[in-house]
XYZ file of C-alpha atoms in Angstrom:
342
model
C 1.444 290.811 151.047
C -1.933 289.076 150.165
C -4.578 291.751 149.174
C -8.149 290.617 149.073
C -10.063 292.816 146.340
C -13.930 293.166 146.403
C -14.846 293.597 142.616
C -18.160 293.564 142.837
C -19.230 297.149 141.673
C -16.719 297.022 138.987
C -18.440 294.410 137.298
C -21.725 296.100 136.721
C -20.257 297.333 133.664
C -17.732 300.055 132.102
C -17.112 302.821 134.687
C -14.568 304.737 136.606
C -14.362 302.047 139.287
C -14.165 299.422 136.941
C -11.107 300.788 135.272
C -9.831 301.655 138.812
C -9.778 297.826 140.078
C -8.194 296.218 136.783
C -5.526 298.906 136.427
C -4.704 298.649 140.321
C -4.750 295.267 141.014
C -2.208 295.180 137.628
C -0.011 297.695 138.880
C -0.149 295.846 142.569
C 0.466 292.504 141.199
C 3.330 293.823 139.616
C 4.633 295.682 142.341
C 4.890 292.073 143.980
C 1.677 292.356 145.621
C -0.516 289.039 145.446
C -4.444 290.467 144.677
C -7.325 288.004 145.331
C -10.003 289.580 143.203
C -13.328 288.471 144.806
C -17.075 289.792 143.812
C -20.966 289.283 144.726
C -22.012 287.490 141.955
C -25.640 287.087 143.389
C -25.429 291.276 143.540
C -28.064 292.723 140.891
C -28.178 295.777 138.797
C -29.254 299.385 140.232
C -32.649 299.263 140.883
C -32.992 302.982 140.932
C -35.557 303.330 144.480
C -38.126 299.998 143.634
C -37.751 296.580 145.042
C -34.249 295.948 143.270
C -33.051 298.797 144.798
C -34.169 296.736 148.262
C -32.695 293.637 147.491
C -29.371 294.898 146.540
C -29.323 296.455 149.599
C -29.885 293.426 151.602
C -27.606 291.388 149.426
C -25.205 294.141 149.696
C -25.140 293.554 153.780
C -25.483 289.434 153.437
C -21.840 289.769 151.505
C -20.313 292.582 153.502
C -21.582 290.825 156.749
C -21.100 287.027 156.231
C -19.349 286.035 152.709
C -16.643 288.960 152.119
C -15.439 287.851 155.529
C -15.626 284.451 154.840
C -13.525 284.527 151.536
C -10.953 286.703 153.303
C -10.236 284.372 155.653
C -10.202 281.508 153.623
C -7.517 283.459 151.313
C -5.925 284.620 154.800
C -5.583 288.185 153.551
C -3.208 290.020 155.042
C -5.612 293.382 153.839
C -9.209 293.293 152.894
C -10.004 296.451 150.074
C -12.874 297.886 149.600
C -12.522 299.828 146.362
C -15.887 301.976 147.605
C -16.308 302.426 150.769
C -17.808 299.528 152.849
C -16.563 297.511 155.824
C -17.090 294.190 157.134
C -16.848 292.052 159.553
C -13.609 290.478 158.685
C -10.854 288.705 159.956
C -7.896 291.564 158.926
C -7.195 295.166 158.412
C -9.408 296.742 155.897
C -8.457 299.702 153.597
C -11.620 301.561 151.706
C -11.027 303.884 148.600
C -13.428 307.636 148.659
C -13.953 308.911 145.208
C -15.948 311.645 146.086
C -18.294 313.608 148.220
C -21.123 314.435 145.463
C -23.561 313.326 147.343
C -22.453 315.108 150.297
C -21.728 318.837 148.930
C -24.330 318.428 146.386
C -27.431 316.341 147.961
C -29.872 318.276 145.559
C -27.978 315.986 142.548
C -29.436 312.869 143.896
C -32.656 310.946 145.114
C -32.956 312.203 148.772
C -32.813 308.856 150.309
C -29.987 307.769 148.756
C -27.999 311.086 149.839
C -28.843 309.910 153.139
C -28.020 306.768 153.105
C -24.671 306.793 151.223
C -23.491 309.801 153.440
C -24.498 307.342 156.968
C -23.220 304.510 155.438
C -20.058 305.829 153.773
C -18.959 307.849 156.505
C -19.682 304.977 158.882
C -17.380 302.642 156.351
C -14.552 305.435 156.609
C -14.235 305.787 160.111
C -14.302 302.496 160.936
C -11.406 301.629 158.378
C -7.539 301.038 158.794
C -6.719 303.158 156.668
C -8.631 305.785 153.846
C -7.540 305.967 149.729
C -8.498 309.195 148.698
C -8.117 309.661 144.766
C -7.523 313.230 144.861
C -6.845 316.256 147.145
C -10.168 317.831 146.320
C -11.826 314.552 147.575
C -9.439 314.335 150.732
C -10.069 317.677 151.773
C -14.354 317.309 151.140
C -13.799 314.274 153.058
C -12.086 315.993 156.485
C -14.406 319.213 156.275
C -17.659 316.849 156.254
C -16.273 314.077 158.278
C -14.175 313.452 161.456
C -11.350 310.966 159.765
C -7.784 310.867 161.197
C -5.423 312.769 158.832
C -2.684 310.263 159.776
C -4.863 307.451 158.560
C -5.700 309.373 155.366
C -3.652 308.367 151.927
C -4.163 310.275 148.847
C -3.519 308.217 145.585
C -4.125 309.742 142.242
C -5.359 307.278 139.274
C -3.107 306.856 136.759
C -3.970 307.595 133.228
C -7.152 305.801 132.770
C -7.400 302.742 130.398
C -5.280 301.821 127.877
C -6.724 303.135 124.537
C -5.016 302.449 121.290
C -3.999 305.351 119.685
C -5.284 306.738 116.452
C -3.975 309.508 113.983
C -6.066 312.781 114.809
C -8.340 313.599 112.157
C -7.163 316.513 109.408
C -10.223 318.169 110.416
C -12.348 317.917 113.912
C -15.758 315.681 113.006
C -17.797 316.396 116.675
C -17.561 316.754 119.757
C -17.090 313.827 122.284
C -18.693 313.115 125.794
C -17.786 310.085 127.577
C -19.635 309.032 130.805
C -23.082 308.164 132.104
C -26.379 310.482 132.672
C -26.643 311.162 136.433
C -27.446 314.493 137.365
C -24.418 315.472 138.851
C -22.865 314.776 135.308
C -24.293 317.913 133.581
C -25.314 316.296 130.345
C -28.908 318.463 130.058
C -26.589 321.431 130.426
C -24.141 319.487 127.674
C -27.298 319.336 125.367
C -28.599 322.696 126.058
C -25.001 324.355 124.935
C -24.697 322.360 121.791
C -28.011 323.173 120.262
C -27.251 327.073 121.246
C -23.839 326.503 119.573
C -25.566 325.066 116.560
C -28.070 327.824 116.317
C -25.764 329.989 116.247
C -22.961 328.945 114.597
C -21.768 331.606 111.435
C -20.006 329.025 109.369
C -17.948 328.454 107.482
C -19.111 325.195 106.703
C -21.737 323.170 109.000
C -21.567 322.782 113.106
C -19.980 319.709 114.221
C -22.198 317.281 115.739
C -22.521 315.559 119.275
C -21.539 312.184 119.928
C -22.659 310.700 123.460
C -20.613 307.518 124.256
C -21.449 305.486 127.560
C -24.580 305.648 129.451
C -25.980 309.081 128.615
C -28.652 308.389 125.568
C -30.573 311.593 125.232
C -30.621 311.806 121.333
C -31.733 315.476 119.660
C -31.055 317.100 116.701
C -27.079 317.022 115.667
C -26.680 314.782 118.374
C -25.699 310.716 118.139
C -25.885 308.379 120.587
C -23.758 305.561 120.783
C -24.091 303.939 124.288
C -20.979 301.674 125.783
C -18.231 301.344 123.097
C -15.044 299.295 123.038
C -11.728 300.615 123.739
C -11.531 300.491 119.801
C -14.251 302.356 118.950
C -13.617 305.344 121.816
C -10.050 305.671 120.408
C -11.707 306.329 116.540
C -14.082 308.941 118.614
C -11.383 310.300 120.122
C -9.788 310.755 117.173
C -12.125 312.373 115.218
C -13.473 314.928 118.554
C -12.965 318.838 118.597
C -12.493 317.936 121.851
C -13.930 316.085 124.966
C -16.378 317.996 126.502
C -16.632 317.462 130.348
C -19.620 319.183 132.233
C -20.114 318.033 135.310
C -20.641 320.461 137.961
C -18.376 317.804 140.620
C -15.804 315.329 140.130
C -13.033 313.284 142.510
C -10.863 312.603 140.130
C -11.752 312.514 136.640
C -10.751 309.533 134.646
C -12.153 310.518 131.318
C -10.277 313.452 131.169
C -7.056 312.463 131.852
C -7.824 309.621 129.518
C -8.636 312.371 126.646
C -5.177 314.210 127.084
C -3.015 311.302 127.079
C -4.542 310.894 123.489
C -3.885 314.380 122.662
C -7.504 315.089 122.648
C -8.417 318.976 123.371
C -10.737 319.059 126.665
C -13.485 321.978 127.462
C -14.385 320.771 131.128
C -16.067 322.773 133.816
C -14.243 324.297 136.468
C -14.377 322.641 139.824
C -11.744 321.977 142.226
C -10.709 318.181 140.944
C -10.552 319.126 137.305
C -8.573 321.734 138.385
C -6.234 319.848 140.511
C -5.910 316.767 137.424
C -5.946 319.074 134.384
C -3.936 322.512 135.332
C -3.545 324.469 132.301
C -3.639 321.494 129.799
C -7.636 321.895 129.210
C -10.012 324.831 128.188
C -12.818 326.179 131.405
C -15.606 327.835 130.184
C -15.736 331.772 131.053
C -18.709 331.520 133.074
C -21.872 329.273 134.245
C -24.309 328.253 132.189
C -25.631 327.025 128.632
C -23.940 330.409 126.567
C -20.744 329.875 128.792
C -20.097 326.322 127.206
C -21.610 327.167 123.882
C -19.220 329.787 123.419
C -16.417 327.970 123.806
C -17.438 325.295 121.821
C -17.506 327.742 118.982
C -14.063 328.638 119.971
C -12.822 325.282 119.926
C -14.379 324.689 115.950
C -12.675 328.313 114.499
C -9.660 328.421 116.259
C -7.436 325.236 115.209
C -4.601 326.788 117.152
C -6.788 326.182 120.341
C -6.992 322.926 119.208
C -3.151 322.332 118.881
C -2.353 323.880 122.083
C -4.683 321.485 123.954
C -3.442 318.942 121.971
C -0.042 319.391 123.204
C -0.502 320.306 126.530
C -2.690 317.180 127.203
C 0.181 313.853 127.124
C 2.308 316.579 129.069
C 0.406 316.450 131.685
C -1.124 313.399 131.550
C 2.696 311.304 131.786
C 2.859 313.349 135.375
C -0.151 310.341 136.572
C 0.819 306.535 136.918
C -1.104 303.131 137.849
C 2.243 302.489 139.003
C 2.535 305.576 141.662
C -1.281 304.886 142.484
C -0.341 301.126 143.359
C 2.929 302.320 145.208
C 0.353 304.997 147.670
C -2.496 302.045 147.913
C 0.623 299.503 149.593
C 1.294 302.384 151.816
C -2.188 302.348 153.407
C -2.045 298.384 153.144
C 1.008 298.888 155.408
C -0.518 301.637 157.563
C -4.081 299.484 157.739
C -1.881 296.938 158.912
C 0.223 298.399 162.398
């Protein structure tokens, strides 16, 4: 089987899809599947609603509409993926991956035009499909209740454990607390910052609260708080290392790759309850008891007295992060190849 692969959105920098497409097309490649990673290099960055914003979206439809087709059948792909959802005019079946619904069950997250137009043009990509990858059972059921898909066309295939960090001895004692990810709204890093200087002010010792570090695309500095922006696998296994734990706030997720990431480390995770986190993580991380700023404050308190916590999360994370593989992932994404295909 000869899988064509758009990459495009995956190179725009470190991200969840990014680690999606390398992982999978590894794991599909050696599964005996032959992957013919292809991307838009003329595609720009997010313009964030100004001009770029326009010409992506026009270069966007010039490779979905002309050249993806083009380089499918000049590979004569048996599948075409679309690793977000998107169709085109091509010459095969075409599979498309859903992630998640944000900016459907939570439009007041995002710009209003873009809601829009990602929930039209998503929904449009889905239906017209062979066959739909969704990454979780939270995101597959969002998906049915918002759109009309046909359940028999609908695959659900988990990630597998993220990227491959190295792993470092935990640190004797914790040295901050970790978030990893990017500063869209949905993401809950305002409420992130708004806990740990409530923690801070009212932490009773002993010794000094633990500091903040922000790694990815989230760069709000403030007091106890360091940013360090995009890091290398290296440099995020020292952080992990050294973290308390990996604090996870956002309010929606549809899968959760930093998480699952942090437990197979043995880092301890405080993430806010929604239905993904609940579905990836079961027991093996920490909720906060409650919404809101004092909620997650409090229990990042917790997590700096009680080193038992700690050691409980600890363990409980690799557990149930061995129970996700890029291997089962690629194994569900040949099964909609197959189904795209009849």
């Amino acid at each position: 089987m000869r899988v064509v692969l758009d990459t495009t959105f995956s190179r725009r920098g470190a991200s969840g899809t990014a680690v999606y497409v390398a992982r999978l097309a590894e794991a599909l490649e050696a599964e005996g599947v032959e992957v013919c990673q292809v991307a838009n290099e003329r595609r720009g960055s997010p313009g964030a609603g100004s001009a770029t914003s326009v010409r992506n979206l026009l270069e966007d439809w010039r490779w979905t509409a002309v050249e993806l087709p083009r380089q499918a059948r000049r590979l004569g792909a048996d599948v075409l993926h679309h690793p977000l959802p998107a169709h085109s005019r091509g010459p095969c079946p075409q599979v498309t991956t859903v992630h998640d619904l944000a900016f459907v069950s939570h439009p007041e997250l995002f710009d209003r035009r873009f809601a829009v137009w990602a929930a039209q043009a998503h929904a449009r990509a889905v239906r017209r499909a062979g066959a739909v990858v969704c990454v979780s059972q939270a995101t597959r059921a969002e998906m049915l209740r918002f759109w009309r898909v046909d359940t028999e066309r609908v695959v659900l295939a988990p990630h597998g454990p993220g990227q491959p960090l190295p792993r470092r001895p935990r640190a004797s004692q914790p040295e901050h607390f970790l978030y990893v990810g990017d500063d869209e709204p949905r993401k809950g890093v305002g409420l992130l910052l708004q806990a740990h200087a409530r923690y801070r002010e009212t932490w009773p010792g002993p010794g000094a609260p633990l500091g903040l570090v922000l790694a990815g695309r989230a760069g709000r500095a403030a007091a106890g708080v360091r940013v360090e922006g995009r890091v290398s696998a290296e440099r995020l296994a020292e952080l992990h290392a050294g973290a308390a734990a990996l604090v996870h706030p956002a309010r929606h997720e549809g899968f959760g790759l930093t998480l699952i990431e942090a437990m197979a480390l043995g880092t301890p995770v405080l993430a806010v309850a929604n239905a993904a986190v609940r579905e990836v993580c079961g027991d093996a991380v920490l909720h906060p008891h409650g919404d809101g700023a004092t909620a997650l404050a409090a229990e990042l308190a917790r997590l700096h007295r009680e080193p038992e916590l700690r050691a409980r999360l600890s363990s409980a994370g690799p557990a149930r992060a061995a129970g996700f593989s890029w291997r089962a992932s690629a194994r569900a994404h040949i099964e909609a190849y197959t189904l795209a295909g009849r």
